[in-house]
Amino acid sequence: MPEAATAPTGRAVIGDSEFDRDTAVTRREPGVYDIDLSAGWTIINAVNGGYLLAVLGRALADALPHPDPFTVSAHYLTASQPGPAVVRTETVRTGRTLSTGQASLLQYDEEGNEVERIRVLASYGDLSALPDDVRTTAVPPAVPPIEQCFGPDDSPAPVPGSSAITDRLMLKLDPATLGWALGAPSGKGEMRAWFGLADGRDADPLSLLLAVDALPPTAFEIGLKGWVPTVELTVHVRHRPAPGPLRVSITTRNLAGGFLEEDAEVWDSEDRLVAQSRQLARVRLG
């Protein structure tokens, strides 16, 4: 088992943490949910895409007969802002082992018109019912022990562009992927980190939707700066994570035409690959 941090005293539990409260939706009527998007999960001024995916994921978990996201594909249409929002869901199909639904998150413009922010298509099942047979060539990322990694609090000065979301995360980055913070990006397009929630809450399938989109962009290690907005993000949840911090590895192999992909893997404390994702993001060149 990899070296990890000691669990904090008085840690939050699943169902009673800041993440749970801030992703909670209120059912207005069947298929329609209200939420007040928290400013605590913003990157500069925009709400983090992984947090938004968890909000939509929670609404779909209520609307569909199966409890766990297996695959979630989201298209980010416009930037979400803190404040009131509506989630509208639709059940597409239900089966014995999988159910499929779609959901949209909407906010209101200055004239009171609904503006769609994100549209999601997802399949849900029961992770606890999956067989234990695993045949894989994947290996966990080589991340140094937590005490040898660095987070936002280790910087002598605030990192440019740092945001409210960093206060809600336990994020310790592999020094080998921190060249961008020192003005010397490696050019490799890699980010690796230990990941958890700052209040000590263990991971579950919904928080995995946050984990794949919570690290600094790989574009920073390529030598680019500024906002890297997500265009599309697909997440595959493979296993219910064991207690303890996660290891997240994200790589970019190709930047072309102002767009790049980010491939993420999330590993739990028992060396299991619990989530994978790929996203397409836009970068501002020049």
Coordinates of C-alpha atoms in Angstrom, one line a residue, residues 32-126:
V32 CA -36.4 19.1 -11.9
Y33 CA -34.0 20.2 -9.1
D34 CA -32.9 23.5 -7.6
I35 CA -29.4 24.3 -6.3
D36 CA -27.5 27.3 -5.2
L37 CA -24.0 26.9 -6.8
S38 CA -21.4 27.6 -4.1
A39 CA -18.7 30.3 -4.7
G40 CA -16.4 28.0 -2.7
W41 CA -15.7 25.8 -5.8
T42 CA -14.7 28.5 -8.2
I43 CA -11.5 28.9 -10.3
I44 CA -10.9 32.6 -10.5
N45 CA -14.6 33.6 -11.3
A46 CA -15.9 30.4 -12.9
V47 CA -17.4 27.4 -11.1
N48 CA -15.1 24.3 -11.4
G49 CA -16.3 21.8 -14.0
G50 CA -15.7 18.8 -11.8
Y51 CA -17.9 20.3 -9.0
L52 CA -20.6 21.0 -11.6
L53 CA -20.4 17.4 -12.8
A54 CA -20.9 16.2 -9.3
V55 CA -24.0 18.3 -8.9
L56 CA -25.5 16.9 -12.1
G57 CA -24.4 13.4 -11.0
R58 CA -26.2 13.8 -7.7
A59 CA -29.4 14.8 -9.5
L60 CA -29.2 11.8 -11.9
A61 CA -28.6 9.5 -8.9
D62 CA -31.9 10.7 -7.5
A63 CA -33.7 10.5 -10.8
L64 CA -32.5 7.1 -12.0
P65 CA -33.1 3.7 -10.4
H66 CA -29.4 2.9 -10.1
P67 CA -27.2 4.6 -7.5
D68 CA -23.7 5.0 -9.1
P69 CA -22.3 6.8 -12.2
F70 CA -20.6 4.4 -14.5
T71 CA -20.0 6.8 -17.4
V72 CA -20.7 10.5 -17.6
S73 CA -20.2 12.6 -20.7
A74 CA -20.6 16.4 -20.4
H75 CA -20.5 19.2 -22.8
Y76 CA -19.8 22.6 -21.3
L77 CA -21.8 25.2 -23.2
T78 CA -21.3 28.4 -21.2
A79 CA -19.4 29.3 -18.1
S80 CA -21.4 28.7 -14.8
Q81 CA -21.4 31.4 -12.1
P82 CA -22.1 31.0 -8.3
G83 CA -25.8 31.4 -7.5
P84 CA -29.1 29.8 -8.3
A85 CA -29.4 27.1 -10.9
V86 CA -31.8 24.5 -12.2
V87 CA -31.1 20.9 -13.1
R88 CA -33.5 19.2 -15.5
T89 CA -33.2 15.5 -15.9
E90 CA -34.8 12.9 -18.3
T91 CA -34.7 9.2 -18.1
V92 CA -33.7 7.8 -21.4
R93 CA -33.7 4.0 -20.6
T94 CA -33.8 1.7 -17.7
G95 CA -32.6 -1.8 -17.6
R96 CA -31.7 -4.5 -15.1
T97 CA -28.0 -3.5 -14.6
L98 CA -27.8 -0.1 -16.2
S99 CA -30.0 3.0 -16.6
T100 CA -29.3 5.9 -18.8
G101 CA -30.4 9.5 -18.3
Q102 CA -29.6 13.0 -19.5
A103 CA -29.4 16.2 -17.5
S104 CA -28.9 19.9 -18.2
L105 CA -27.8 22.6 -15.8
L106 CA -29.3 26.1 -16.4
Q107 CA -29.0 29.5 -15.0
Y108 CA -30.7 32.8 -15.7
D109 CA -29.4 35.8 -17.6
E110 CA -30.1 39.5 -16.7
E111 CA -33.5 39.3 -18.5
G112 CA -34.5 36.2 -16.5
N113 CA -34.1 33.8 -19.5
E114 CA -32.8 30.3 -18.9
V115 CA -29.3 29.8 -20.3
E116 CA -28.0 26.2 -20.6
R117 CA -24.6 25.8 -19.0
I118 CA -23.9 22.0 -19.3
R119 CA -25.6 19.0 -20.9
V120 CA -24.8 15.5 -19.7
L121 CA -25.6 12.0 -20.9
A122 CA -24.8 9.3 -18.3
S123 CA -25.2 5.6 -17.5
Y124 CA -25.7 4.5 -13.9
G125 CA -25.4 1.1 -12.3
D126 CA -24.5 -0.5 -8.9

